[in-house]
Tab-separated table of C-alpha atoms and ligand atoms in Angstrom:
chain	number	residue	atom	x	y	z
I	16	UNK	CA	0.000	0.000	0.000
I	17	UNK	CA	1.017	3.444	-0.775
I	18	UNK	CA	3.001	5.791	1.310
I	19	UNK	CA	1.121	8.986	2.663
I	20	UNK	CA	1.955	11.973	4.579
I	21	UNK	CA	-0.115	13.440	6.368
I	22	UNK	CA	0.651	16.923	8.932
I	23	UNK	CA	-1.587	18.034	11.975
I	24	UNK	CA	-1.386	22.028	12.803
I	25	UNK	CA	-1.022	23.578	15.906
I	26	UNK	CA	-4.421	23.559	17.169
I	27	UNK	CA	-5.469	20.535	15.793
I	28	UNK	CA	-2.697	19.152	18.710
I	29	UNK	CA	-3.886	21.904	21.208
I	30	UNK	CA	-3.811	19.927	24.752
I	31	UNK	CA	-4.338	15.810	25.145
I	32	UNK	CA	-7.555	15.507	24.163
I	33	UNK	CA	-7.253	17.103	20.550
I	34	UNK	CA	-3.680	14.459	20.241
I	35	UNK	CA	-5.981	11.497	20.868
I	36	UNK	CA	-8.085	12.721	17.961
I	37	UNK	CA	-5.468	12.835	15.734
I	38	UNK	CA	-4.169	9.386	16.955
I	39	UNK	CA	-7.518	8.308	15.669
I	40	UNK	CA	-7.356	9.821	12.578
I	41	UNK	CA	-4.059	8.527	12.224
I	42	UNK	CA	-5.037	4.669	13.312
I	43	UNK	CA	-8.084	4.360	11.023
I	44	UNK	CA	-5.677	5.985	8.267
I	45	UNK	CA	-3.254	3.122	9.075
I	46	UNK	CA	-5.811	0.709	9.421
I	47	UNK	CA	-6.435	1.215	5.683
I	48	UNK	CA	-3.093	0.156	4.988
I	49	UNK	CA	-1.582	3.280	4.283
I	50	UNK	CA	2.582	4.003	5.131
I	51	UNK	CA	2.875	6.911	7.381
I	52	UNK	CA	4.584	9.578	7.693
I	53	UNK	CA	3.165	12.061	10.067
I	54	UNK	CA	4.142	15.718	10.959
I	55	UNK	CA	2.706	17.861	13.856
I	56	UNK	CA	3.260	21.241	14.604
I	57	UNK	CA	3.508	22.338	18.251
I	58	UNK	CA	0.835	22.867	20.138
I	59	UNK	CA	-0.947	25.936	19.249
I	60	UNK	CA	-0.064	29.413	21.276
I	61	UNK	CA	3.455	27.361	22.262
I	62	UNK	CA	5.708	29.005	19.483
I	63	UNK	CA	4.264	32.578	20.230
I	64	UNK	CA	5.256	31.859	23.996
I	65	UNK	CA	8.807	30.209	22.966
I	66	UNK	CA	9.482	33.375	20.602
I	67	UNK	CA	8.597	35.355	23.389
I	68	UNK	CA	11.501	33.870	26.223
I	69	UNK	CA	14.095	34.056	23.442
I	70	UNK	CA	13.589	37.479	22.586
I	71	UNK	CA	13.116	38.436	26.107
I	72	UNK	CA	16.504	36.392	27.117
I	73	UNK	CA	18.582	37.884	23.990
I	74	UNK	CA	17.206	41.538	24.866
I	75	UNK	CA	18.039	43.910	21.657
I	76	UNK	CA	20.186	41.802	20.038
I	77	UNK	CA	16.919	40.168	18.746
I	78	UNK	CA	14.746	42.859	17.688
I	79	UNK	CA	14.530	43.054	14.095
I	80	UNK	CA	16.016	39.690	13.421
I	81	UNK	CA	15.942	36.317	14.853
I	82	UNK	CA	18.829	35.304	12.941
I	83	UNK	CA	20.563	34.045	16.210
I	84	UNK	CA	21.196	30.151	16.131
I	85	UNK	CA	20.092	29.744	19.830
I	86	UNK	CA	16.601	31.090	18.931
I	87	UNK	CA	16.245	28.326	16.758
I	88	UNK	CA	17.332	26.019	19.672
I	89	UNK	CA	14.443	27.595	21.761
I	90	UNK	CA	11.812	27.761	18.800
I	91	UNK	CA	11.550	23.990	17.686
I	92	UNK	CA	11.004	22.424	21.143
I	93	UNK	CA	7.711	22.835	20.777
I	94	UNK	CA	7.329	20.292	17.702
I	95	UNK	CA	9.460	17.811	19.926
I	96	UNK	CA	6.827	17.728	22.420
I	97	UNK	CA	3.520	16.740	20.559
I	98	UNK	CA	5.828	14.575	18.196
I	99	UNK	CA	6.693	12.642	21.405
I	100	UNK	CA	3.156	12.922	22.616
I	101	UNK	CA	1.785	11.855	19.689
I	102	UNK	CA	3.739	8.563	19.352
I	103	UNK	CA	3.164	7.726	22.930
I	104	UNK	CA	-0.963	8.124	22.340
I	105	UNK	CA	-0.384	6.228	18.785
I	106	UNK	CA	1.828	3.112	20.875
I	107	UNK	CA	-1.519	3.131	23.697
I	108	UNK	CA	-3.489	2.205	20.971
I	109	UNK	CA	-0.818	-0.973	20.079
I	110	UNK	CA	0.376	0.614	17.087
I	111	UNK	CA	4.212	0.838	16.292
I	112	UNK	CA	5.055	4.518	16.197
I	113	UNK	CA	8.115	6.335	17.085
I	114	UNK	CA	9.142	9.974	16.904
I	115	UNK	CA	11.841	11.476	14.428
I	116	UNK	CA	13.222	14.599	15.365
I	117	UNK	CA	14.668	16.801	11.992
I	118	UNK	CA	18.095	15.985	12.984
I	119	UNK	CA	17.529	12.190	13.137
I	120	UNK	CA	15.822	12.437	9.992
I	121	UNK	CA	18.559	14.730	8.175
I	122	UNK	CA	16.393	17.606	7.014
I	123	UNK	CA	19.259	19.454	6.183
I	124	UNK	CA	18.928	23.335	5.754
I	125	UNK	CA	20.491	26.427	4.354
I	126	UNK	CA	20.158	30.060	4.399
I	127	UNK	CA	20.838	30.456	8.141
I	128	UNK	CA	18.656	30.321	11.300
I	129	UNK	CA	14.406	31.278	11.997
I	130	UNK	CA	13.792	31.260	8.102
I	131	UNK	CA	15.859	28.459	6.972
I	132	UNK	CA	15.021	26.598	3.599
I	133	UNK	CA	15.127	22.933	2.852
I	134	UNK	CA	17.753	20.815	0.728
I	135	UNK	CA	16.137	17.984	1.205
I	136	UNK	CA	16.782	15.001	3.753
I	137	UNK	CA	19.169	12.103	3.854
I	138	UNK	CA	17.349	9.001	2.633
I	139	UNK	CA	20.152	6.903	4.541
I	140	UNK	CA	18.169	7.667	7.513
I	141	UNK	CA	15.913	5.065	7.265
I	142	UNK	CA	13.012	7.192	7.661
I	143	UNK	CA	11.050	5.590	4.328
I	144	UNK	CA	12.924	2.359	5.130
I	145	UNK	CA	10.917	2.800	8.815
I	146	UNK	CA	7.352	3.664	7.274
I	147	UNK	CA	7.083	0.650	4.471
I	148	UNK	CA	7.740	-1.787	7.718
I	149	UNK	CA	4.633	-0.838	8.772
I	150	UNK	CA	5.889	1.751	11.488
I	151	UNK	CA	4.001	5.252	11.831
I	152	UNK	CA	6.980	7.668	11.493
I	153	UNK	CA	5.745	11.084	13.702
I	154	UNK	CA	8.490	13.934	12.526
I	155	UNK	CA	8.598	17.037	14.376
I	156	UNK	CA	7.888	19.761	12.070
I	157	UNK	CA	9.002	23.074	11.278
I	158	UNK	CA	12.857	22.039	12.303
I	159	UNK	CA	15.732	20.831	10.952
I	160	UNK	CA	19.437	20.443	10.833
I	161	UNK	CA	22.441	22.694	9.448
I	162	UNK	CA	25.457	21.368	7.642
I	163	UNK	CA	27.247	22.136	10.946
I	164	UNK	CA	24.798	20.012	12.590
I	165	UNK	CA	23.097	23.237	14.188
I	166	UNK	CA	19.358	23.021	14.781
I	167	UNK	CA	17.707	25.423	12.362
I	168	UNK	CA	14.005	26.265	11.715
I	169	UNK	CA	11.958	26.637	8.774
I	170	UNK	CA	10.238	30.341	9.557
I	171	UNK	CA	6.621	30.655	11.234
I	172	UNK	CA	3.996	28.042	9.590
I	173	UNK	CA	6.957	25.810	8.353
I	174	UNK	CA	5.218	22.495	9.141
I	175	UNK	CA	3.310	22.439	6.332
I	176	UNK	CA	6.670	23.305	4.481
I	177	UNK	CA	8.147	20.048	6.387
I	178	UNK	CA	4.910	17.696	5.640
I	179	UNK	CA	5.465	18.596	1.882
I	180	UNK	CA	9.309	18.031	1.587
I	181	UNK	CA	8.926	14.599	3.014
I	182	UNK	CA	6.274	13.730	0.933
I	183	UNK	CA	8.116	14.844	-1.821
I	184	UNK	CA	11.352	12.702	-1.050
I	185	UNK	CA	9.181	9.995	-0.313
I	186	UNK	CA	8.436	9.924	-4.107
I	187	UNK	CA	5.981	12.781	-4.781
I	188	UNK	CA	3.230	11.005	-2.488
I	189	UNK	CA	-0.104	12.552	-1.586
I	190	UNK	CA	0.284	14.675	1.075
I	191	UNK	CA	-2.721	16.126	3.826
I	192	UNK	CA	-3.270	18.856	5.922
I	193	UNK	CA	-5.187	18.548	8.062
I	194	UNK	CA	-6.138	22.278	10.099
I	195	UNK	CA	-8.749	23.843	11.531
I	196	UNK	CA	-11.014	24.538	8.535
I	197	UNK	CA	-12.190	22.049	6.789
I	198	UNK	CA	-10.176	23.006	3.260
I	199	UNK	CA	-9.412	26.087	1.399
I	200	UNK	CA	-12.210	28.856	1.433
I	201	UNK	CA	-12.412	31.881	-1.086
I	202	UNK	CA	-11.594	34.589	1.644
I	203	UNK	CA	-10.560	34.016	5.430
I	204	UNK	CA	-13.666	31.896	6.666
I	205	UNK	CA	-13.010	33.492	9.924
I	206	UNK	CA	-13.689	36.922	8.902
I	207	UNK	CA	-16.361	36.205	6.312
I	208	UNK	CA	-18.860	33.767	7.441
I	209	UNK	CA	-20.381	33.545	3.742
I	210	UNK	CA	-16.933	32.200	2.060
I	211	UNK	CA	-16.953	28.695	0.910
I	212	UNK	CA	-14.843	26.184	0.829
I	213	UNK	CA	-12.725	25.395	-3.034
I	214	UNK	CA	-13.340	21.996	-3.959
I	215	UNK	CA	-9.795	22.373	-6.141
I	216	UNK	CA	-7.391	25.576	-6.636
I	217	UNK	CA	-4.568	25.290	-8.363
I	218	UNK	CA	-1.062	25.882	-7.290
I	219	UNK	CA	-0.508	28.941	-8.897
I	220	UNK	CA	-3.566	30.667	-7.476
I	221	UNK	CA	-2.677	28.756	-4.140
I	222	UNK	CA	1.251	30.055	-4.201
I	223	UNK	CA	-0.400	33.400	-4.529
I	224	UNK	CA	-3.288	33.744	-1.990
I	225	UNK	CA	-0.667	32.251	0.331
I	226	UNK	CA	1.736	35.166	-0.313
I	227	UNK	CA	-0.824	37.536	-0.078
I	228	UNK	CA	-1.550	36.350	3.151
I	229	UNK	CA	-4.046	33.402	2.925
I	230	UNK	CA	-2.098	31.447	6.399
I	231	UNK	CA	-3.690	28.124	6.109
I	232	UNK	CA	-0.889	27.106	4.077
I	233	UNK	CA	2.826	28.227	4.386
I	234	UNK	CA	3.679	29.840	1.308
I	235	UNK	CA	6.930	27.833	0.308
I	236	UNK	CA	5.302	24.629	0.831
I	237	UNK	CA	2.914	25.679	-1.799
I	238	UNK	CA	5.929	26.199	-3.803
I	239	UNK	CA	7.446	23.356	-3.087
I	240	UNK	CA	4.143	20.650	-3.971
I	241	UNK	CA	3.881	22.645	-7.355
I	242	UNK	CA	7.421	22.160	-7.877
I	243	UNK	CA	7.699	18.314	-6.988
I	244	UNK	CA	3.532	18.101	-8.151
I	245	UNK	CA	2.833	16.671	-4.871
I	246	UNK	CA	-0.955	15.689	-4.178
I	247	UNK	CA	-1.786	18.224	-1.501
I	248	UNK	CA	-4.775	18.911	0.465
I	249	UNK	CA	-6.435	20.783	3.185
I	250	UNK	CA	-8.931	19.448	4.849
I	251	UNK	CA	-10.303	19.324	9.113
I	252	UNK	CA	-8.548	17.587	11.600
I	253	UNK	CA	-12.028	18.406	13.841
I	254	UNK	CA	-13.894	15.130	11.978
I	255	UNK	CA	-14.567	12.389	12.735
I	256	UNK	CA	-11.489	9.660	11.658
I	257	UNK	CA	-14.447	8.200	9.269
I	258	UNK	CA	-16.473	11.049	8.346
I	259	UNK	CA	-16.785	12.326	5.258
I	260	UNK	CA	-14.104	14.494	4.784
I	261	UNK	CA	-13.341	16.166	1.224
I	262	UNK	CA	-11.580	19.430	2.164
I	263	UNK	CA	-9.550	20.849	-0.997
I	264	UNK	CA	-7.101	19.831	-3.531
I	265	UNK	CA	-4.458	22.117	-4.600
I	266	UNK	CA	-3.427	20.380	-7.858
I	267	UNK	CA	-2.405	21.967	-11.379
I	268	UNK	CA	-4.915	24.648	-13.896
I	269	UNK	CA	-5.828	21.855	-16.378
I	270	UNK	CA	-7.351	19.757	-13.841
I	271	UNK	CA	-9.583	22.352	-12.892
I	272	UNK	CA	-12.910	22.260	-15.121
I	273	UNK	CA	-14.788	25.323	-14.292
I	274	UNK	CA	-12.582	28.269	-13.951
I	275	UNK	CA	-13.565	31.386	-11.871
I	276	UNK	CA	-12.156	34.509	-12.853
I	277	UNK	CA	-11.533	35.402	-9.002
I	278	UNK	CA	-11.353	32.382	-6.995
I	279	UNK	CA	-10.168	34.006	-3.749
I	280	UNK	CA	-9.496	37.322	-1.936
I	281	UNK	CA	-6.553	38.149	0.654
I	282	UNK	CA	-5.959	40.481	3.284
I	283	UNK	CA	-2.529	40.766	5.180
I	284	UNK	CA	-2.123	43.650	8.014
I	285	UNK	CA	1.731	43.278	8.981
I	286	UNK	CA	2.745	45.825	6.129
I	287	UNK	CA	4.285	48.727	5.995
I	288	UNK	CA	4.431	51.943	3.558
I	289	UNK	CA	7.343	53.918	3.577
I	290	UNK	CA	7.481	57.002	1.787
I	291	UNK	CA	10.507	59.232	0.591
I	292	UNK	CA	10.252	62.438	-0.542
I	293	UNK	CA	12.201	64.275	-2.500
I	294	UNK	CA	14.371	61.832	-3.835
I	295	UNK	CA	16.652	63.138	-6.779
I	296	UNK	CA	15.436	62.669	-9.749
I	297	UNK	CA	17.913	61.349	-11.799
I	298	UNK	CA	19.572	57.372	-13.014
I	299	UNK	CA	20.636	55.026	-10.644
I	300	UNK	CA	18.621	56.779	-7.791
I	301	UNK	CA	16.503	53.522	-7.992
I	302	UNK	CA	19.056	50.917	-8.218
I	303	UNK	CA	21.169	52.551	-5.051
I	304	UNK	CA	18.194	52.577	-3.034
I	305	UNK	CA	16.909	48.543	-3.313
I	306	UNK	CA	20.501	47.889	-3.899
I	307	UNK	CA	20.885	49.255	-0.116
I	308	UNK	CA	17.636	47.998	0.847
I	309	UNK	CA	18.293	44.028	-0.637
I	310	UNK	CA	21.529	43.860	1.013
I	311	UNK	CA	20.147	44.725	4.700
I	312	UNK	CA	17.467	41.878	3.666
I	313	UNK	CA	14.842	44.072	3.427
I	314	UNK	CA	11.950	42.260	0.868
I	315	UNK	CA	10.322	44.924	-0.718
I	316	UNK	CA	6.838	44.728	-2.253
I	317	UNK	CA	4.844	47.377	-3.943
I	318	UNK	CA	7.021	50.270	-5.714
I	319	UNK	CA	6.009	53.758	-7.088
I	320	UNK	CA	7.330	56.150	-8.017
I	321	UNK	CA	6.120	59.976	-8.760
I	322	UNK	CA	7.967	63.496	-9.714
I	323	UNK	CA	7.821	65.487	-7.495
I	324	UNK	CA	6.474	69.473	-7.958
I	325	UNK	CA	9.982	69.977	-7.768
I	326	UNK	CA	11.624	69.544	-11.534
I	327	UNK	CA	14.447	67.646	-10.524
I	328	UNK	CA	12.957	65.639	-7.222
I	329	UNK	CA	11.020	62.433	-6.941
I	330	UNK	CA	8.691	61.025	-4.254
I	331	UNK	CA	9.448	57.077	-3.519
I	332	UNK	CA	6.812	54.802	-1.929
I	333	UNK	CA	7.187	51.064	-1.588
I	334	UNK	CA	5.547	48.495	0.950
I	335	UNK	CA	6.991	45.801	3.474
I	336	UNK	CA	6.523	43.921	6.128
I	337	UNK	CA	5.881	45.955	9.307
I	338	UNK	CA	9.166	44.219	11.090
I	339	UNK	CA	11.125	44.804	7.231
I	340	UNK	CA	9.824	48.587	8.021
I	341	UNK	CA	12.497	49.335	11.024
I	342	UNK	CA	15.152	47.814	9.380
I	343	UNK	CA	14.533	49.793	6.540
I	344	UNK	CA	13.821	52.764	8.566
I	345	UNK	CA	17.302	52.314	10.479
I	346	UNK	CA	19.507	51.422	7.616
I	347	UNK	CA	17.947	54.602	5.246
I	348	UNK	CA	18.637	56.831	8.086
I	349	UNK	CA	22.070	55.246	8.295
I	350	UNK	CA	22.989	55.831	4.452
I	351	UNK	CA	21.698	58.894	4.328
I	352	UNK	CA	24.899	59.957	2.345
I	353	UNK	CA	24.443	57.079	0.052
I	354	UNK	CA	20.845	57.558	-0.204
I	355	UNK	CA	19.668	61.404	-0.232
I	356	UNK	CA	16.400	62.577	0.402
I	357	UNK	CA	14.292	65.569	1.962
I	358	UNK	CA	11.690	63.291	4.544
I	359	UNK	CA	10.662	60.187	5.162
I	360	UNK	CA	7.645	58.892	6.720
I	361	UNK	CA	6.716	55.177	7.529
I	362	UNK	CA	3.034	54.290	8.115
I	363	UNK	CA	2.276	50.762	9.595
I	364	UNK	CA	-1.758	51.124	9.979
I	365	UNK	CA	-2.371	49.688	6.072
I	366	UNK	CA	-3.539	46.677	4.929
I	367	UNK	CA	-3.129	44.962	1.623
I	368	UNK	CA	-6.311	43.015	-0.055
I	369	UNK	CA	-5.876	40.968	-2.760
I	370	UNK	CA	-7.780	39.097	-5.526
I	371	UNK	CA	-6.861	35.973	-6.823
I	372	UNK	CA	-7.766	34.092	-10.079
I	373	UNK	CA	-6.532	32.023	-12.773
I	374	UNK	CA	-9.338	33.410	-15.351
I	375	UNK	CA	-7.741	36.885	-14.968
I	376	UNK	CA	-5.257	35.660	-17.435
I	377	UNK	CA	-8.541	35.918	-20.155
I	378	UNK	CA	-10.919	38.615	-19.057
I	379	UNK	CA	-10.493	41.801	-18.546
I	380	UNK	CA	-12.802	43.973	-16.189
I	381	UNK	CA	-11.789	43.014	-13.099
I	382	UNK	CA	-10.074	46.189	-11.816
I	383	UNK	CA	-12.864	48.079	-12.604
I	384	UNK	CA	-14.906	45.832	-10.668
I	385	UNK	CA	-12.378	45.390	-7.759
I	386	UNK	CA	-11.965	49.312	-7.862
I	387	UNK	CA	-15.690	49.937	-8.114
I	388	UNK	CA	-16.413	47.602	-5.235
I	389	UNK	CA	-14.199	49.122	-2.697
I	390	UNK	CA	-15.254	53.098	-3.821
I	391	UNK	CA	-19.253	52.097	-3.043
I	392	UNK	CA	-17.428	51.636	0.100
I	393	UNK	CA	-16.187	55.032	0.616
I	394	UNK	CA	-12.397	52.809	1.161
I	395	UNK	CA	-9.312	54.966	-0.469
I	396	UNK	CA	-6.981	53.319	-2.534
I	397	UNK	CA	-3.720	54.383	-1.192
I	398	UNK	CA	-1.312	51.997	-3.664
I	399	UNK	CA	-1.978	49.277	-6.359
I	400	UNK	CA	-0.150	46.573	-7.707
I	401	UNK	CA	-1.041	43.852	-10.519
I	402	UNK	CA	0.135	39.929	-11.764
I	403	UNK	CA	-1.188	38.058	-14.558
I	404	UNK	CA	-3.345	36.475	-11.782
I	405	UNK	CA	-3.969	38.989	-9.096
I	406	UNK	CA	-4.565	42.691	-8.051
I	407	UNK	CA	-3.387	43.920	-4.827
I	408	UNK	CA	-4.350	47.653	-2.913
I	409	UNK	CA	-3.521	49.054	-0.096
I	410	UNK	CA	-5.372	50.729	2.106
I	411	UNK	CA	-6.682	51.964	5.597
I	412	UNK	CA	-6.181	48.694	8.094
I	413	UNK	CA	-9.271	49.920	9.881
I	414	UNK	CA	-11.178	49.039	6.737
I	415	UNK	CA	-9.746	45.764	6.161
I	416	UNK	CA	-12.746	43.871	6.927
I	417	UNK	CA	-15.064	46.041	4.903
I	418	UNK	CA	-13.040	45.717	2.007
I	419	UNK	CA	-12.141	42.252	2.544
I	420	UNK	CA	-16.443	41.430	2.653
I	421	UNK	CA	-17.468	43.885	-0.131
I	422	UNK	CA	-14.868	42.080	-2.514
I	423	UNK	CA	-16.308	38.672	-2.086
I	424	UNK	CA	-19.660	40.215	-2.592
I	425	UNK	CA	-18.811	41.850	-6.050
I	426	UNK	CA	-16.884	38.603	-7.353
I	427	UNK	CA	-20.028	36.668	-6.449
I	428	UNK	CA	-18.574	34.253	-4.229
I	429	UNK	CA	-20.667	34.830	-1.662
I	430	UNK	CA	-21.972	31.114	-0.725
I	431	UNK	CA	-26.094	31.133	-1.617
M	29	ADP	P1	-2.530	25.227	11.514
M	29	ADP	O1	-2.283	25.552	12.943
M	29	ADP	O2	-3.334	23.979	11.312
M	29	ADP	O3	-1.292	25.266	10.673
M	29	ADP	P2	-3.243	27.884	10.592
M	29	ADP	O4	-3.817	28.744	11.674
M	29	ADP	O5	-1.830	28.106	10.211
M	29	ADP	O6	-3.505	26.367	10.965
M	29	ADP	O7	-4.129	28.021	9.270
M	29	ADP	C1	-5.527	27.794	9.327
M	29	ADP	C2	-6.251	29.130	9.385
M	29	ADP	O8	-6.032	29.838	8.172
M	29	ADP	C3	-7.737	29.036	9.487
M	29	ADP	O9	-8.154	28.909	10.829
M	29	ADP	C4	-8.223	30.339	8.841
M	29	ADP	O10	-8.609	31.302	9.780
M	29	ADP	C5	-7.004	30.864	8.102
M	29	ADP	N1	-7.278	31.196	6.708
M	29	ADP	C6	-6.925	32.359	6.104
M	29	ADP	N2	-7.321	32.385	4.853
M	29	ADP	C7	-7.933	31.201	4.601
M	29	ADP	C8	-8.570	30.638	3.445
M	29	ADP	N3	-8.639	31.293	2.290
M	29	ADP	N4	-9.094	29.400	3.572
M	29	ADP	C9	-9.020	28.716	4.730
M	29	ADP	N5	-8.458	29.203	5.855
M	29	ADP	C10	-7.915	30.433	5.798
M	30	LIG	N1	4.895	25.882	15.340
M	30	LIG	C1	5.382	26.696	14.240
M	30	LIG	C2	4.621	28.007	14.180
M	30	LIG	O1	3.741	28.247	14.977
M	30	LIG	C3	5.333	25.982	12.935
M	30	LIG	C4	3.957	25.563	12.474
M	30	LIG	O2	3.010	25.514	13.254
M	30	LIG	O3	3.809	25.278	11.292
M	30	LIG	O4	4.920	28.825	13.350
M	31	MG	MG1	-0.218	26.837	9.715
């Protein structure tokens, strides 16, 4: 019988109750004959509280980054603990399970500590050699191992990253995740009670909404299944082990049969806008600037550029993250010799809210529509930004919400 992955978020492993769930998921998955390999996260809330002690034992030499190899240390003990519990409530029930911690299973890492990425894992550790015995395999996610043998970690939401790089080394196997929600809905299901659930959305639109904020997946796991076209699914960890139990398959375009021009819409509220004014207005103003900015790490987003009244002086406005936004703030105050300008001003109560849709590609209309939607709204449209497959604006965070509902309204997916 075929190997299967399958990962269990934070909450879905919340105390001991919620674990015995899963181990009965997991045992009527196993009872089918599948070959597991199962990843948890840590229990939910744990991470915030772990984050918390290592920032408040490193003091300042944490703010801004988390780049320190001990956080990482700190970070993934949490996955340790429900991998261990998790095996212990899978062994009551007489099946053979056993925990595998990233180092034991070689998920070796690059690109340095709190946001490391994957290279893959050793397959001399026996981990696929352990599931096709018969024995559940229950990884810790969200960690793994440096080429100096340093524990590293995979950046916030990096189980689902781990339950798709296993499945992928495993031989591109199916791969579920199970959450909270049962499966991937057009808009945040907690914010808009009408938004339904996708019965498939492809990786593309998937890779997107997840950048754009969607959190039920991590975005480079997306990446990654589209990349190694691994079978992946959300669906609820909160059914019953034999329920019915669909949830949503991210899988590629041509699979899809009816196409939606928008299938989803986005919100994200840790942005920033930082504005520069006066800028000179002249070549290689540009390049110095995100030259400066890329090499302090800063990932910039939205970029525009306007003269100025001024003949030879230009305003500069692009978009972050909100923690990108002090680092930037600190390193253009910094350069200011490299970098000239007259005033700059950083405003971290915006929003940005997306649409998302394959059928974009074909039709045209949907910024008027999108635009349209959010002016019958009295909401101001403070930047905009477009893909082949999405639109992006920023705007007020207080209106999030209101924008985020009177989208799904006006791209009728509204569930009847
Ligand atoms: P886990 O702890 O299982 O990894 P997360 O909290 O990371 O779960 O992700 C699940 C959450 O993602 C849901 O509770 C939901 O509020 C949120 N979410 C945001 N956008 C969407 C969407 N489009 N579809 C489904 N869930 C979404
Ligand atoms: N526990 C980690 C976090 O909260 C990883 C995960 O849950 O995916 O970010
Ligand atoms: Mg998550």
């Amino acid at each position: 019988m075929a190997r299967t992955v399958l990962k269990f978020g934070g909450t879905s492993v919340a105390d001991l109750e919620r674990i015995s769930h899963v181990a009965d998921i997991v045992a009527h998955r196993a009872s089918k004959g599948e070959k597991l390999a199962v990843i948890v996260s840590a229990m939910s809330g744990e991470t915030n509280k772990l984050v918390g002690l290592a920032k408040g034992a490193a003091g300042d030499a944490l703010v801004g980054d988390e780049f320190d190899d001990e956080y990482d240390v700190v970070v993934a003990s949490g996955e340790q603990v429900t991998s261990g519990l998790l095996a212990l409530s899978l062994r009551k029930r007489g099946l053979d399970a056993r925990s595998w911690l990233g180092w034991q299973m070689r998920m070796k890492t690059r690109e340095g500590h709190g946001a490391a990425r994957i290279d893959g894992f050793d397959e001399d550790s026996g981990l696929g050699a352990a599931i096709d015995t018969g024995q559940i395999a229950v990884i810790a996610g969200f960690q793994g191992v440096t080429e100096e043998g340093r524990v590293s970690t995979l950046g916030r939401g990096g189980s689902d990253t781990t339950a798709v790089a296993v499945a992928a080394a495993l031989g591109s196997v199916p791969c579920d995740i199970y959450t909270d929600v049962d499966g991937v809905y057009t808009t945040d299901p907690r914010i808009v009670p009408q938004a339904r659930r996708l019965e498939r959305v492809s990786y593309e639109e998937m890779l997107e909404m997840a950048s754009l904020g969607a959190k039920v997946l991590q975005t480079r796991s997306v990446e990654l299944a589209m990349n190694h076209q691994v079978p992946l699914r959300v669906l609820s960890s909160f059914s019953g082990p034999e329920a019915d139990n669909p949830g949503t398959w991210i899988c590629n375009e041509d699979e899809i049969v009816e196409k939606q021009v928008v299938n989803g819409v986005t919100y994200s509220r840790d942005e920033a806008k930082v504005t520069l004014y006066g800028m000179e207005d002249k070549p290689g103003t540009s390049a110095n600037l995100f030259a400066l900015l890329a090499r302090e790490g800063v990932n910039v987003d939205m970029i525009v550029q306007a003269n100025a009244r001024g003949e030879d002086r230009a305003n500069m406005v692009f978009t972050c993250t909100s923690s990108d936004s002090e680092k930037a703030q600190r390193v253009l105050e910094a350069n200011s010799d490299a970098v000239s300008f007259d005033k700059m001003d950083v405003a971290r109560d915006v929003a940005k809210v997306s649409v998302v849709g394959v059928g974009m590609k074909s039709h045209t209309g949907v910024a008027e529509t999108m635009f349209d939607a959010l002016a019958s709204k009295n909401i101001n449209i403070d930047v905009i930004s477009t893909s082949e497959i999405k639109i992006s604006v920023l705007i007020d965070a207080d209106y999030t919400e209101l924008a985020v509902r009177a989208l799904h309204t006006a791209f009728d997916l509204d569930a009847t």
